[in-house]
mmCIF file of C-alpha atoms in Angstrom:
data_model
loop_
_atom_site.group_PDB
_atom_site.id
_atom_site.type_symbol
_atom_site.label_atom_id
_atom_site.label_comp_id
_atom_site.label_asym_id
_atom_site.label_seq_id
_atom_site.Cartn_x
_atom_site.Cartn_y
_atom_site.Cartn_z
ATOM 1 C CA UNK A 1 0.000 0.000 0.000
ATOM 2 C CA UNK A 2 1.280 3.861 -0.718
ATOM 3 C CA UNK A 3 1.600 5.408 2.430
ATOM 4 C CA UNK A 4 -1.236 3.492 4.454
ATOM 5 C CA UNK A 5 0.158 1.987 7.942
ATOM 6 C CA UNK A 6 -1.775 -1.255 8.765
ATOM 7 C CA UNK A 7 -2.491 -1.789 12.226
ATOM 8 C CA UNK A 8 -3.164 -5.069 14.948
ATOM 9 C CA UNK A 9 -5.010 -3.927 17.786
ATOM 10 C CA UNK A 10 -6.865 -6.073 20.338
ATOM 11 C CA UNK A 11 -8.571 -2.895 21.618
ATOM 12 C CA UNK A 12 -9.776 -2.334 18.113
ATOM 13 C CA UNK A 13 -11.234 -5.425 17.325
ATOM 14 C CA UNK A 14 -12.964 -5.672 20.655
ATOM 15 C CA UNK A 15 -14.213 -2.531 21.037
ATOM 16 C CA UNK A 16 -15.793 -2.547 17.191
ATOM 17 C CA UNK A 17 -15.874 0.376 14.997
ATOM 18 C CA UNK A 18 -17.783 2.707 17.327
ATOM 19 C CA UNK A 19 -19.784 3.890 13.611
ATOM 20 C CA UNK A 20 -22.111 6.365 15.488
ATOM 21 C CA UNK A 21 -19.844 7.712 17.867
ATOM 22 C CA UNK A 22 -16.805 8.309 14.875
ATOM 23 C CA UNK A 23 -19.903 9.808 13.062
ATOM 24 C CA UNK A 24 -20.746 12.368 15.668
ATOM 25 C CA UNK A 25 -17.827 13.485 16.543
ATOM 26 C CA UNK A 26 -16.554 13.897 12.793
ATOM 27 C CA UNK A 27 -19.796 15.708 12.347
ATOM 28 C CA UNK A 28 -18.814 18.185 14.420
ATOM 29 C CA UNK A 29 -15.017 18.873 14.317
ATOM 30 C CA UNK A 30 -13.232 21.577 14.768
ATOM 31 C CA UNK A 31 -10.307 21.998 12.609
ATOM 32 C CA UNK A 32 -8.747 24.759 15.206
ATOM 33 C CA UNK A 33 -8.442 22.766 18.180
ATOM 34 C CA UNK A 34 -6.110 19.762 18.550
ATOM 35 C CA UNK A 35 -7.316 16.079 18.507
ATOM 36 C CA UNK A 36 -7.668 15.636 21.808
ATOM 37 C CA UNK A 37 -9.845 18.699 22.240
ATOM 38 C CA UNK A 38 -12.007 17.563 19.942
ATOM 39 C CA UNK A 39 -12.417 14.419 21.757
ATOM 40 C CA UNK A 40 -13.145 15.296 24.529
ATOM 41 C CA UNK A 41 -15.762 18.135 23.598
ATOM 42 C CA UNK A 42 -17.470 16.087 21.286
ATOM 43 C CA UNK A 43 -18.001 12.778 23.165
ATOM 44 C CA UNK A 44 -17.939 13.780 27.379
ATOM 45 C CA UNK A 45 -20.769 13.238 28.623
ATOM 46 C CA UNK A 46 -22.925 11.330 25.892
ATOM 47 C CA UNK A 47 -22.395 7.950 27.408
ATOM 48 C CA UNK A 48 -24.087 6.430 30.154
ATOM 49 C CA UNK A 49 -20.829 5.921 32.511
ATOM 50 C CA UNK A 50 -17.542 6.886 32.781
ATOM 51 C CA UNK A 51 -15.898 4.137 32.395
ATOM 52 C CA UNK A 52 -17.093 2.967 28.827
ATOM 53 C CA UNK A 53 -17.095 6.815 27.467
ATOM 54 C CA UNK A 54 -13.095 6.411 28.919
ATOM 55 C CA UNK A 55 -12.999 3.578 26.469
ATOM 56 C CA UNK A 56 -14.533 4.857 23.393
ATOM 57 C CA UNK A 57 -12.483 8.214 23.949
ATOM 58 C CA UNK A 58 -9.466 5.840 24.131
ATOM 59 C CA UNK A 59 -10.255 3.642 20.843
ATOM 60 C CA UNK A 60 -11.042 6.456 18.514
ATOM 61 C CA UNK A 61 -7.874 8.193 19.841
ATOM 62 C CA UNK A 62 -5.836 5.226 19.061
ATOM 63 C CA UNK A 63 -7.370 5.529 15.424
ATOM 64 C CA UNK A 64 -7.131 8.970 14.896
ATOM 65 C CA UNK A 65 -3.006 8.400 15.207
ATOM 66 C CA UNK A 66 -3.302 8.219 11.316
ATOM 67 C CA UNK A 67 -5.604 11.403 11.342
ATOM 68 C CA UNK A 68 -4.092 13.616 8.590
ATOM 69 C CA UNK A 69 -4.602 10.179 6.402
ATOM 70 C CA UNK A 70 -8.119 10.377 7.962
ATOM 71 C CA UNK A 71 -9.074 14.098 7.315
ATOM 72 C CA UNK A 72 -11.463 12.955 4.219
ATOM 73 C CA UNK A 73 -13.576 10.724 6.620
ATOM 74 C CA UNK A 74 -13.599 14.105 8.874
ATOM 75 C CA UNK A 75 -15.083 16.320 5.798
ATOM 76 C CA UNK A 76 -16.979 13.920 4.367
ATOM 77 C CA UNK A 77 -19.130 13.984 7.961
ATOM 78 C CA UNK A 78 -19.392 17.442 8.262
ATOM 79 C CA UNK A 79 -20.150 18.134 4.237
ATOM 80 C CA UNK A 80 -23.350 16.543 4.548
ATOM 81 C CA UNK A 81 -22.684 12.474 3.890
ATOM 82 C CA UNK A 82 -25.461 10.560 5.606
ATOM 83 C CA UNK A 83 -24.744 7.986 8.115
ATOM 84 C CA UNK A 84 -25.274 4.567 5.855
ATOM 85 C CA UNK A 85 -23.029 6.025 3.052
ATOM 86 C CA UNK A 86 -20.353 7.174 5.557
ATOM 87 C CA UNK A 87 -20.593 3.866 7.352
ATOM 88 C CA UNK A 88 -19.599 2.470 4.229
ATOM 89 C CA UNK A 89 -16.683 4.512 3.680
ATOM 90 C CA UNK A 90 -15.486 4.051 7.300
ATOM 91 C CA UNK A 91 -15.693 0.332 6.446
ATOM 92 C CA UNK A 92 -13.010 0.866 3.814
ATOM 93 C CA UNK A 93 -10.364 2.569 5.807
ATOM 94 C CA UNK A 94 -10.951 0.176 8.331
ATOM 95 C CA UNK A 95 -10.787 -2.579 6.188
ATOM 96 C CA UNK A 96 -7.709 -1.353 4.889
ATOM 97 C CA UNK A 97 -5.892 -0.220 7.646
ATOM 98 C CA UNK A 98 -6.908 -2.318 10.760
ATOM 99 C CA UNK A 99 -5.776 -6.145 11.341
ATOM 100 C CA UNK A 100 -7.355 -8.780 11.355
ATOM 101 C CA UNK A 101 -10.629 -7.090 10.184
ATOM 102 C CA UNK A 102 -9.559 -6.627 6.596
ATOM 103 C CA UNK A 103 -8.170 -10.043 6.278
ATOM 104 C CA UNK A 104 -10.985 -11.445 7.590
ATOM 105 C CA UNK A 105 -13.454 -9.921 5.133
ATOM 106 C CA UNK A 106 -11.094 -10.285 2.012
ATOM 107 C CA UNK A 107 -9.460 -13.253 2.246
ATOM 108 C CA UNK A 108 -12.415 -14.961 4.146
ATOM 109 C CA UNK A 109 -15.888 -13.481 4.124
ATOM 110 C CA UNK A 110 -15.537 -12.433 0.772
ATOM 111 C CA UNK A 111 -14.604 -15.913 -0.350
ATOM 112 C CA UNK A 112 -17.691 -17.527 2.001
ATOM 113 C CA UNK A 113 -20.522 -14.842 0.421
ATOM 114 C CA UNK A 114 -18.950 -15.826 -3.160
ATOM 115 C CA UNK A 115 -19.038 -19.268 -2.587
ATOM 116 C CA UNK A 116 -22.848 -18.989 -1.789
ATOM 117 C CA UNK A 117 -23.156 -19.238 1.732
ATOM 118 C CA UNK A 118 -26.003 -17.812 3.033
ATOM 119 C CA UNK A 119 -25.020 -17.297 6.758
ATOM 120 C CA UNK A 120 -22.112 -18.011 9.324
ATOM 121 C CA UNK A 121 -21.471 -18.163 12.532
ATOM 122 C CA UNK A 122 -18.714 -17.364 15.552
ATOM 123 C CA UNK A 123 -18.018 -20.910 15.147
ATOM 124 C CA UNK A 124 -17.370 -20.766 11.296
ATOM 125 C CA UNK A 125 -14.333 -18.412 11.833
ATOM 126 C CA UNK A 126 -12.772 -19.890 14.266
ATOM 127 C CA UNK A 127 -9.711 -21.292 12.225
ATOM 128 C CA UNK A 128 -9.207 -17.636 10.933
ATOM 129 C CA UNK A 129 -9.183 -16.318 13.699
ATOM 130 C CA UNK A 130 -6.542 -18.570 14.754
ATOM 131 C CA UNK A 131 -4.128 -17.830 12.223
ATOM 132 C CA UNK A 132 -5.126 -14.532 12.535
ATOM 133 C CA UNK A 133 -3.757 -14.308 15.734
ATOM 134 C CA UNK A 134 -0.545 -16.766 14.817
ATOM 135 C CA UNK A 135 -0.025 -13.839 12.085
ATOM 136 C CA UNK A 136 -0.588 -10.612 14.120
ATOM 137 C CA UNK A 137 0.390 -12.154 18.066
ATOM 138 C CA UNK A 138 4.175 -10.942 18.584
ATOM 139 C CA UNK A 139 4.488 -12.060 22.104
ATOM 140 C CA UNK A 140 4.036 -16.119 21.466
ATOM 141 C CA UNK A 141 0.486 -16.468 23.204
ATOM 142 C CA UNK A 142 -1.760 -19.021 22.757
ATOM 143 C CA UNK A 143 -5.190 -18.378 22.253
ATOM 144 C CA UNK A 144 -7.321 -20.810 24.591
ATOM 145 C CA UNK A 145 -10.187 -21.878 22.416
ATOM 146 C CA UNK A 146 -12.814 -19.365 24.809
ATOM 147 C CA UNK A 147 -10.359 -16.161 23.352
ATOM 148 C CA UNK A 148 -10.450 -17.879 19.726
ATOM 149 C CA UNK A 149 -14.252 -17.876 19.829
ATOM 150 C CA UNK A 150 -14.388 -14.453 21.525
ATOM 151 C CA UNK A 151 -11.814 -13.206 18.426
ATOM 152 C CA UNK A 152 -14.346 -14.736 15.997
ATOM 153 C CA UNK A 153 -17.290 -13.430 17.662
ATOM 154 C CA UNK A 154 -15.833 -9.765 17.447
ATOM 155 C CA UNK A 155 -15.005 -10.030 13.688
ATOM 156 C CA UNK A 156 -18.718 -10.857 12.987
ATOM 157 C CA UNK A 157 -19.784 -8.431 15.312
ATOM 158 C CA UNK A 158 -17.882 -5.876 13.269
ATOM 159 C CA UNK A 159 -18.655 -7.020 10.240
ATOM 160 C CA UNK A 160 -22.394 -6.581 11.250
ATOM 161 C CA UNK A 161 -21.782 -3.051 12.684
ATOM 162 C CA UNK A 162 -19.940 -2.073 9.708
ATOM 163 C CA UNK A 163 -23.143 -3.397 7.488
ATOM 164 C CA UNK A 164 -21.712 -6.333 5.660
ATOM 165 C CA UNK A 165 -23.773 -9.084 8.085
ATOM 166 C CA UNK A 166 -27.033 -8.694 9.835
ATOM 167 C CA UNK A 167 -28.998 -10.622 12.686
ATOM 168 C CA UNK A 168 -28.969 -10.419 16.601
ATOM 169 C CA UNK A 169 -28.447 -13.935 16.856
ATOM 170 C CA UNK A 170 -25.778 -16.143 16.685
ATOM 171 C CA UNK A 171 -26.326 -17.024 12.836
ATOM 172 C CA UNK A 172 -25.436 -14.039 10.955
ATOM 173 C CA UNK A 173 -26.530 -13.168 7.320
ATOM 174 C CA UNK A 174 -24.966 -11.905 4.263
ATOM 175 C CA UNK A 175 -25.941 -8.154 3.942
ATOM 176 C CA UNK A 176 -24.185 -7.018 0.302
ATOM 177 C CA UNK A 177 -23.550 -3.058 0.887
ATOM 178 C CA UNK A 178 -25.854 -1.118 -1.165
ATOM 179 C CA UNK A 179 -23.815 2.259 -1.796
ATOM 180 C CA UNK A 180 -24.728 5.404 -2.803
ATOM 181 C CA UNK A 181 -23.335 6.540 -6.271
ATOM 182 C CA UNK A 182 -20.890 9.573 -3.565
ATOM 183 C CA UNK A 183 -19.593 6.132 -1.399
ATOM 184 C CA UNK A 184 -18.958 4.678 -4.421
ATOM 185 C CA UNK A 185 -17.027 7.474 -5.770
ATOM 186 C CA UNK A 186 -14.968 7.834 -2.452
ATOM 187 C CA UNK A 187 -13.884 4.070 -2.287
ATOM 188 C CA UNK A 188 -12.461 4.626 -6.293
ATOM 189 C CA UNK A 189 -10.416 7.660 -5.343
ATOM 190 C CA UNK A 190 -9.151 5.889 -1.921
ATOM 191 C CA UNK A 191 -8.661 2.982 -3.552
ATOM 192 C CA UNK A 192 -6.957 4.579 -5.949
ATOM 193 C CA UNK A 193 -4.452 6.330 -3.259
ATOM 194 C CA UNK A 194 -4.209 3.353 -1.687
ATOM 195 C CA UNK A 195 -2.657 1.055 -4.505
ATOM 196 C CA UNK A 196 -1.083 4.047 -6.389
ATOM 197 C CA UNK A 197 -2.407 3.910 -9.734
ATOM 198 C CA UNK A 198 -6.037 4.536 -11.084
ATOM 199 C CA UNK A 199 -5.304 1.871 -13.366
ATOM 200 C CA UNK A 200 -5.592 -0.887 -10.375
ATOM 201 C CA UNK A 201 -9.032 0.221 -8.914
ATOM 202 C CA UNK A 202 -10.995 -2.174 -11.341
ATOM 203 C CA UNK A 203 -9.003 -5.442 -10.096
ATOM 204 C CA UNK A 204 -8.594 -4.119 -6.312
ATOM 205 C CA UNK A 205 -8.430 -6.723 -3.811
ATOM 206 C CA UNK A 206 -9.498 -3.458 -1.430
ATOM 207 C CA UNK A 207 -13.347 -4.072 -3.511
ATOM 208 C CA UNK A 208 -14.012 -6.771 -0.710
ATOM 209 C CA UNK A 209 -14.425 -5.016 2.112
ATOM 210 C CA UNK A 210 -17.628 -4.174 0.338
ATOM 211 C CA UNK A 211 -18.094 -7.778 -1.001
ATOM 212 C CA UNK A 212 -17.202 -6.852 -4.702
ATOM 213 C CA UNK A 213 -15.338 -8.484 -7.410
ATOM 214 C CA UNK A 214 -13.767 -7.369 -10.464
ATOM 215 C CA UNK A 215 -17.222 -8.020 -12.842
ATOM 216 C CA UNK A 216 -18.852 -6.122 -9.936
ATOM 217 C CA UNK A 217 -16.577 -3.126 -9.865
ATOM 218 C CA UNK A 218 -16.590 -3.098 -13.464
ATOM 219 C CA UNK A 219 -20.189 -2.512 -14.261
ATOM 220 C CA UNK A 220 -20.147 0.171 -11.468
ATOM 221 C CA UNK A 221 -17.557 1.760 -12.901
ATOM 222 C CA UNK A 222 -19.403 1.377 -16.918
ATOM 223 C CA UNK A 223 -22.454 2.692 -14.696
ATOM 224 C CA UNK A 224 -20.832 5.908 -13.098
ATOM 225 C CA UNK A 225 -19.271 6.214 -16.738
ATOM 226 C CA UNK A 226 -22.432 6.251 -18.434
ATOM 227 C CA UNK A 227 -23.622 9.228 -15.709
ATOM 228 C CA UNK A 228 -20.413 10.944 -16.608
ATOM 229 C CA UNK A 229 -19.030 10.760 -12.718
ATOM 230 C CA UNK A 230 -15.938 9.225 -14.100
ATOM 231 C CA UNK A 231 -14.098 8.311 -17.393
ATOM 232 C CA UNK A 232 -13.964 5.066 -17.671
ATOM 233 C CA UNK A 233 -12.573 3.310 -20.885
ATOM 234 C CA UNK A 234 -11.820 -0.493 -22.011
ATOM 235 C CA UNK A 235 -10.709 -2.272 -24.561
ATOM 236 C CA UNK A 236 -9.036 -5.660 -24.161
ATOM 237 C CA UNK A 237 -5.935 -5.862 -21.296
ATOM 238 C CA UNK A 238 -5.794 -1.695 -21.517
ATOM 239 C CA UNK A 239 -7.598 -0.065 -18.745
ATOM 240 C CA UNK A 240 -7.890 3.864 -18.241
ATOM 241 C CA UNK A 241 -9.763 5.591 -15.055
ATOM 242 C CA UNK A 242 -9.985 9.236 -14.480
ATOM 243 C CA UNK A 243 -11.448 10.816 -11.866
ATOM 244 C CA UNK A 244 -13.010 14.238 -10.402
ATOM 245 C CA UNK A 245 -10.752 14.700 -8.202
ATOM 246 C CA UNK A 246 -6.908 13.768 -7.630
ATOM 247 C CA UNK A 247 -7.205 13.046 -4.136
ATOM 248 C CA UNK A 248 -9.937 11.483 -1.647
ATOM 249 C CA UNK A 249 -9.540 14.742 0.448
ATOM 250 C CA UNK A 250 -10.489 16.823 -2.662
ATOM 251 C CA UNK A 251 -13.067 14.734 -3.392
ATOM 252 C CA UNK A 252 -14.846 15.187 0.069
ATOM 253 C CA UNK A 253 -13.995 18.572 -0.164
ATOM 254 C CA UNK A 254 -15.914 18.876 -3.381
ATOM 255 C CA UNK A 255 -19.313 17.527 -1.846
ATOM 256 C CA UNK A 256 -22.029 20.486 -1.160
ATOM 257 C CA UNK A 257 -22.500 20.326 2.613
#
């Protein structure tokens, strides 16, 4: 990846995305003050005790260590994006930057909602999650099979709170994203920064996160083409993309608030 750190958090994973809370307090940023004041005057006191608004304060501050890579996420809330669409486009830097998530939903998921399955269960990811942990664990800890469970539960859980399963009980379902045409248009120009070239969005193993393949992507991208949001030509092995805008910030700079 160009310039995108990848991180393995335990704090993360358990924890979840925090969607509505990242939402909120992106909604309302102040580009003056510093992170941390911005923290703390967006989310004290919306929480019902200390402790867990302590722990949600502490999560998103551990994410917002990449924050001038997050800016666009920060403008894209406060120019008007509605939740569902920016849920969508926190799923993709999350995807991409947090371990094991995004392994689990390309390599994994991805190739279980392909393969036709209709629904899956903690259970069901229990061998990724172990060599998950093999892959990520640096301090040669073993996993007792309660903490491999718990590991699988929490990547279903945040696959469900980042809209890609649904169901309150222990059998979760498929839930393909259905994206808005300015989601869409986000994930191409991150994906885009991401791999370095606008000529490697079409075939972008990054298209997962939203369970997408390359004749998916493709007829988006003739779709968005045909509406004149992009260029988007063809013709045999030769690919060429071009876009609005040359960078994701621009891009949710551009959007009328």
């Amino acid at each position: 990846m160009t310039g995108f750190p990848s991180i393995s958090s335990q704090r993360l994973l358990r924890k979840g995305p925090l969607v509505e809370e990242t939402f909120r307090l992106f909604l309302g940023w102040d580009f003056d003050e510093s992170v941390e004041s911005n923290l703390i005057a967006r989310l004290h006191g919306s929480f019902r005790t200390q402790g867990w608004e302590r722990e949600v304060i502490a999560t998103i501050g551990r994410r917002l260590k990449n924050f001038v890579l997050m800016e666009p996420l920060v403008v894209l809330a406060r120019n008007g994006m509605g939740l569902a669409d920016w849920r969508d486009c926190w799923r993709l830097w999350v995807g991409i930057t947090e371990a094991p998530f995004g392994e689990f939903v390309r390599d994994w998921l991805c190739e279980e909602y392909i393969a036709g399955r209709y629904n899956v269960r903690s259970e069901d990811a229990r061998e990724f999650a172990s060599y998950a942990w093999a892959a990520h664990s640096h301090d040669g800890k073993v996993l007792s099979d309660y903490g491999l469970l718990r590991a699988a539960r929490d990547l279903l859980k945040t696959a469900v709170d980042l809209g890609l399963l649904t169901g309150k009980g222990p059998a979760k379902t498929f839930s393909p994203a259905q994206m808005g045409d300015d989601a869409l248009l986000f994930h191409i120009h991150l994906i885009a920064a991401v791999e370095g070239s606008y000529v490697k969005v079409p075939a972008s193993v990054h298209w997962r996160l939203a369970l997408m393949y390359p004749d998916d992507v493709h007829r988006t991208l003739l779709r968005l083409h045909q509406y004149r949001k992009v260029d988007y030509q063809v013709a045999g092995s030769f690919v060429q993309l071009t876009l609005p805008h040359s960078t994701p910030l621009a891009f949710a700079k551009a959007l009328k608030p």
